[in-house]
Amino acid sequence: AQTVTQSQPEMSVQEAETVTLSCTYDTSESDYYLFWYKQPPSRQMILVIRQEAYKQQNATENRFSVNFQKAAKSFSLKISDSQLGDAAMYFCALIQGAQKLVFGQGTRLTINP
Amino acid sequence: KAGVTQTPRYLIKTRGQQVTLSCSPISGHRSVSWYQQTPGQGLQFLFEYFSETQRNKGNFPGRFSGRQFSNSRSEMNVSTLELGDSALYLCASSSGQMAPPGYTFGSGTRLTVV
């Protein structure tokens, strides 16, 4: 069975600084995808970044980047130059084969002005 | 391009009643997945429909059911509601392609069972 673990229920960071959210996962497959989703108070899950397991290069989307360590089954999200609009719940998720996303418990990120 | 539309946004029902939620996917998307989000259990997969067929099912009791229409719109139904069914129900739309998978979520339906 696949599992996703986010060990940080809450994180806070000063505006303009950098923060890293942690995620570990477990799967027996070698081919899978990993995601970070953001859920603001509007409730809609918004895709932040996606990583294909077969790609060694870490994915980057503007201020968002990941550190993907396949052997360690670790997938952390780094947010640079944090902005007030980054405040939200962040979910790490995994999918392989069966077309269902498996989510972690989430990390609530607060941005302090 | 219109996003994923879920209706209604909020719903209050009484124990024992049944409820139907609706999800209209992005135009051209043939897959709709449903997720239940609660503070205690987090986000859990309910089921996925692709071209009117249930392709995958999560570990929920038979009171939870769904269907998909020929225009890809999907409904989920919960019968004999229990207090524990109170949750945010999210649907996700995708093309159904495996590589790479891309999901767009709706804003959810907040169901409260009293």
CSV table of C-alpha atoms in Angstrom, one decimal:
chain,number,residue,atom,x,y,z
A,1,ALA,CA,0.0,0.0,0.0
A,2,GLN,CA,1.1,3.5,-0.7
A,3,THR,CA,1.5,6.0,2.1
A,4,VAL,CA,2.4,9.6,2.3
A,5,THR,CA,3.6,11.3,5.5
A,6,GLN,CA,4.0,15.0,6.3
A,7,SER,CA,5.5,15.3,9.7
A,8,GLN,CA,5.0,19.1,10.1
A,9,PRO,CA,1.4,19.9,10.9
A,10,GLU,CA,2.2,23.6,11.0
A,11,MET,CA,5.0,25.9,9.7
A,12,SER,CA,5.5,29.6,9.8
A,13,VAL,CA,8.0,31.9,7.9
A,14,GLN,CA,8.7,35.5,7.6
A,15,GLU,CA,7.6,37.2,4.4
A,16,ALA,CA,10.4,37.2,1.8
A,17,GLU,CA,12.2,34.3,3.5
A,18,THR,CA,12.6,30.7,2.4
A,19,VAL,CA,10.7,27.7,3.9
A,20,THR,CA,10.9,24.0,3.3
A,21,LEU,CA,8.0,21.6,3.8
A,22,SER,CA,8.8,17.9,4.3
A,23,CYS,CA,7.2,14.8,2.8
A,24,THR,CA,8.1,11.2,2.9
A,25,TYR,CA,6.3,8.4,1.1
A,26,ASP,CA,6.3,4.7,0.6
A,27,THR,CA,5.5,2.7,-2.6
A,28,SER,CA,6.7,-0.6,-4.0
A,29,GLU,CA,6.6,0.7,-7.6
A,30,SER,CA,9.4,2.4,-9.5
A,31,ASP,CA,7.2,4.5,-11.7
A,32,TYR,CA,5.0,7.0,-10.1
A,33,TYR,CA,4.3,10.8,-9.8
A,34,LEU,CA,4.6,13.1,-6.8
A,35,PHE,CA,2.7,16.3,-6.3
A,36,TRP,CA,2.5,19.3,-4.0
A,37,TYR,CA,-1.0,20.9,-3.8
A,38,LYS,CA,-1.9,24.1,-2.1
A,39,GLN,CA,-5.4,24.5,-0.5
A,40,PRO,CA,-6.2,28.1,0.4
A,41,PRO,CA,-9.4,29.0,2.4
A,42,SER,CA,-11.3,29.0,-0.9
A,43,ARG,CA,-11.0,25.2,-0.6
A,44,GLN,CA,-9.8,24.5,-4.1
A,45,MET,CA,-6.8,22.3,-4.4
A,46,ILE,CA,-4.3,24.0,-6.7
A,47,LEU,CA,-1.3,22.1,-8.2
A,48,VAL,CA,2.0,23.7,-7.2
A,49,ILE,CA,4.5,21.3,-8.7
A,50,ARG,CA,4.8,17.8,-10.1
A,51,GLN,CA,7.7,15.4,-10.2
A,52,GLU,CA,8.0,12.3,-12.3
A,53,ALA,CA,9.9,9.5,-10.4
A,54,TYR,CA,11.9,8.5,-13.4
A,55,LYS,CA,13.4,12.0,-13.8
A,56,GLN,CA,16.4,12.7,-11.6
A,57,GLN,CA,16.2,16.4,-12.1
A,58,ASN,CA,14.3,18.2,-9.4
A,59,ALA,CA,11.2,20.1,-10.7
A,60,THR,CA,11.0,23.9,-10.4
A,61,GLU,CA,8.1,26.3,-10.9
A,62,ASN,CA,9.2,29.9,-10.3
A,63,ARG,CA,9.7,30.3,-6.5
A,64,PHE,CA,8.8,26.7,-5.9
A,65,SER,CA,11.2,23.8,-6.1
A,66,VAL,CA,11.5,20.3,-4.8
A,67,ASN,CA,14.2,18.1,-3.4
A,68,PHE,CA,13.4,14.7,-4.7
A,69,GLN,CA,15.4,11.9,-3.1
A,70,LYS,CA,14.1,8.7,-4.7
A,71,ALA,CA,16.2,6.3,-2.7
A,72,ALA,CA,15.3,7.9,0.6
A,73,LYS,CA,11.6,8.3,-0.6
A,74,SER,CA,11.7,11.9,0.3
A,75,PHE,CA,10.0,14.8,-1.6
A,76,SER,CA,10.4,18.2,0.1
A,77,LEU,CA,9.0,21.5,-1.2
A,78,LYS,CA,11.1,24.7,-1.0
A,79,ILE,CA,9.3,28.1,-1.2
A,80,SER,CA,11.7,31.0,-1.9
A,81,ASP,CA,10.8,34.6,-1.3
A,82,SER,CA,7.7,33.7,0.6
A,83,GLN,CA,4.7,35.9,-0.1
A,84,LEU,CA,1.5,36.5,1.9
A,85,GLY,CA,-0.5,34.7,-0.8
A,86,ASP,CA,1.5,31.6,-0.1
A,87,ALA,CA,-0.4,31.0,3.2
A,88,ALA,CA,-2.4,27.9,2.8
A,89,MET,CA,-2.6,24.2,3.6
A,90,TYR,CA,0.0,22.3,1.6
A,91,PHE,CA,-0.5,18.6,0.7
A,92,CYS,CA,2.0,16.2,-0.7
A,93,ALA,CA,0.5,13.5,-2.9
A,94,LEU,CA,1.5,10.3,-4.8
A,95,ILE,CA,0.0,8.5,-7.7
A,96,GLN,CA,1.0,5.4,-9.5
A,97,GLY,CA,-0.9,3.1,-11.8
A,98,ALA,CA,-4.3,3.0,-10.2
A,99,GLN,CA,-5.4,6.5,-10.9
A,100,LYS,CA,-6.0,7.6,-7.4
A,101,LEU,CA,-4.1,10.2,-5.5
A,102,VAL,CA,-2.8,9.3,-2.0
A,103,PHE,CA,-2.4,12.4,0.1
A,104,GLY,CA,-0.4,13.3,3.2
A,105,GLN,CA,-2.1,14.9,6.2
A,106,GLY,CA,-1.1,18.4,5.2
A,107,THR,CA,1.1,21.2,6.5
A,108,ARG,CA,-0.5,24.6,7.4
A,109,LEU,CA,1.8,27.3,6.3
A,110,THR,CA,1.6,30.8,7.9
A,111,ILE,CA,3.4,33.8,6.4
A,112,ASN,CA,4.3,36.5,8.9
A,113,PRO,CA,4.5,40.0,7.5
B,1,LYS,CA,-11.7,27.7,-20.3
B,2,ALA,CA,-14.2,26.9,-17.5
B,3,GLY,CA,-12.8,25.1,-14.5
B,4,VAL,CA,-14.3,22.2,-12.5
B,5,THR,CA,-17.8,23.1,-11.2
B,6,GLN,CA,-19.2,21.5,-8.1
B,7,THR,CA,-22.7,22.1,-6.9
B,8,PRO,CA,-24.0,22.9,-4.4
B,9,ARG,CA,-21.3,24.7,-2.4
B,10,TYR,CA,-22.9,24.0,0.9
B,11,LEU,CA,-25.4,21.5,2.1
B,12,ILE,CA,-27.0,20.7,5.4
B,13,LYS,CA,-28.8,17.3,5.8
B,14,THR,CA,-30.4,15.3,8.6
B,15,ARG,CA,-29.2,11.9,9.7
B,16,GLY,CA,-30.9,9.2,7.7
B,17,GLN,CA,-31.5,11.3,4.6
B,18,GLN,CA,-29.7,10.9,1.3
B,19,VAL,CA,-27.8,13.4,-0.7
B,20,THR,CA,-26.6,13.9,-4.3
B,21,LEU,CA,-23.6,16.0,-5.2
B,22,SER,CA,-22.7,17.1,-8.7
B,23,CYS,CA,-19.4,17.7,-10.5
B,24,SER,CA,-18.9,19.1,-14.0
B,25,PRO,CA,-15.4,18.5,-15.3
B,26,ILE,CA,-13.3,20.6,-17.6
B,27,SER,CA,-14.5,20.4,-21.2
B,28,GLY,CA,-12.8,17.5,-22.9
B,29,HIS,CA,-11.9,15.7,-19.7
B,30,ARG,CA,-13.3,12.2,-19.4
B,31,SER,CA,-12.2,11.3,-15.9
B,32,VAL,CA,-13.8,12.4,-12.7
B,33,SER,CA,-12.5,11.4,-9.3
B,34,TRP,CA,-14.1,12.1,-5.9
B,35,TYR,CA,-12.4,12.6,-2.6
B,36,GLN,CA,-13.7,13.1,1.0
B,37,GLN,CA,-11.8,15.5,3.2
B,38,THR,CA,-12.2,15.5,7.0
B,39,PRO,CA,-10.0,16.9,9.8
B,40,GLY,CA,-9.5,13.5,11.2
B,41,GLN,CA,-9.0,11.3,8.2
B,42,GLY,CA,-7.6,13.8,5.8
B,43,LEU,CA,-8.2,13.3,2.1
B,44,GLN,CA,-9.5,9.9,1.1
B,45,PHE,CA,-10.2,8.6,-2.4
B,46,LEU,CA,-13.9,7.6,-3.0
B,47,PHE,CA,-14.0,6.5,-6.7
B,48,GLU,CA,-13.0,7.4,-10.2
B,49,TYR,CA,-15.1,7.4,-13.3
B,50,PHE,CA,-13.8,7.3,-16.9
B,51,SER,CA,-16.1,7.3,-19.9
B,52,GLU,CA,-19.2,6.4,-17.7
B,53,THR,CA,-17.4,3.4,-16.1
B,54,GLN,CA,-16.2,3.2,-12.6
B,55,ARG,CA,-12.5,2.5,-13.0
B,56,ASN,CA,-11.4,2.6,-9.4
B,57,LYS,CA,-13.0,2.5,-6.0
B,58,GLY,CA,-11.8,3.4,-2.5
B,59,ASN,CA,-12.6,1.8,0.8
B,60,PHE,CA,-15.9,3.3,1.6
B,61,PRO,CA,-19.2,1.6,2.5
B,62,GLY,CA,-21.8,0.8,-0.2
B,63,ARG,CA,-23.8,3.9,1.0
B,64,PHE,CA,-21.5,5.9,-1.2
B,65,SER,CA,-22.1,5.5,-4.9
B,66,GLY,CA,-21.5,7.5,-8.0
B,67,ARG,CA,-22.2,7.7,-11.7
B,68,GLN,CA,-21.0,9.5,-14.8
B,69,PHE,CA,-23.1,10.7,-17.7
B,70,SER,CA,-22.2,10.7,-21.4
B,71,ASN,CA,-21.2,14.4,-21.1
B,72,SER,CA,-18.7,13.4,-18.4
B,73,ARG,CA,-20.6,15.1,-15.6
B,74,SER,CA,-20.6,13.0,-12.5
B,75,GLU,CA,-22.8,12.7,-9.5
B,76,MET,CA,-22.1,11.0,-6.2
B,77,ASN,CA,-24.8,9.9,-3.8
B,78,VAL,CA,-24.7,9.1,-0.1
B,79,SER,CA,-27.6,7.3,1.3
B,80,THR,CA,-28.7,6.9,4.9
B,81,LEU,CA,-26.5,9.8,6.0
B,82,GLU,CA,-24.5,9.5,9.3
B,83,LEU,CA,-22.9,12.3,11.3
B,84,GLY,CA,-19.5,11.0,10.3
B,85,ASP,CA,-20.3,11.8,6.6
B,86,SER,CA,-19.9,15.5,7.4
B,87,ALA,CA,-17.0,16.5,5.2
B,88,LEU,CA,-15.8,18.5,2.3
B,89,TYR,CA,-16.3,16.5,-0.9
B,90,LEU,CA,-13.9,17.4,-3.7
B,91,CYS,CA,-14.0,16.2,-7.2
B,92,ALA,CA,-11.0,16.2,-9.6
B,93,SER,CA,-11.2,16.3,-13.4
B,94,SER,CA,-8.5,14.9,-15.7
B,95,SER,CA,-8.1,13.7,-19.2
B,96,GLY,CA,-7.6,10.2,-18.0
B,97,GLN,CA,-4.2,9.9,-19.5
B,98,MET,CA,-1.6,8.2,-17.4
B,99,ALA,CA,1.5,10.1,-18.4
B,100,PRO,CA,1.6,12.6,-17.2
B,101,PRO,CA,-1.5,12.7,-14.9
B,102,GLY,CA,-3.0,16.1,-14.4
B,103,TYR,CA,-5.8,16.8,-12.1
B,104,THR,CA,-7.9,20.0,-11.7
B,105,PHE,CA,-10.0,20.2,-8.6
B,106,GLY,CA,-13.2,21.9,-7.9
B,107,SER,CA,-13.9,24.0,-4.8
B,108,GLY,CA,-15.9,21.2,-3.2
B,109,THR,CA,-19.2,20.7,-1.5
B,110,ARG,CA,-19.3,21.2,2.2
B,111,LEU,CA,-21.8,18.7,3.6
B,112,THR,CA,-23.0,19.0,7.2
B,113,VAL,CA,-25.1,16.2,8.7
B,114,VAL,CA,-27.1,17.1,11.8
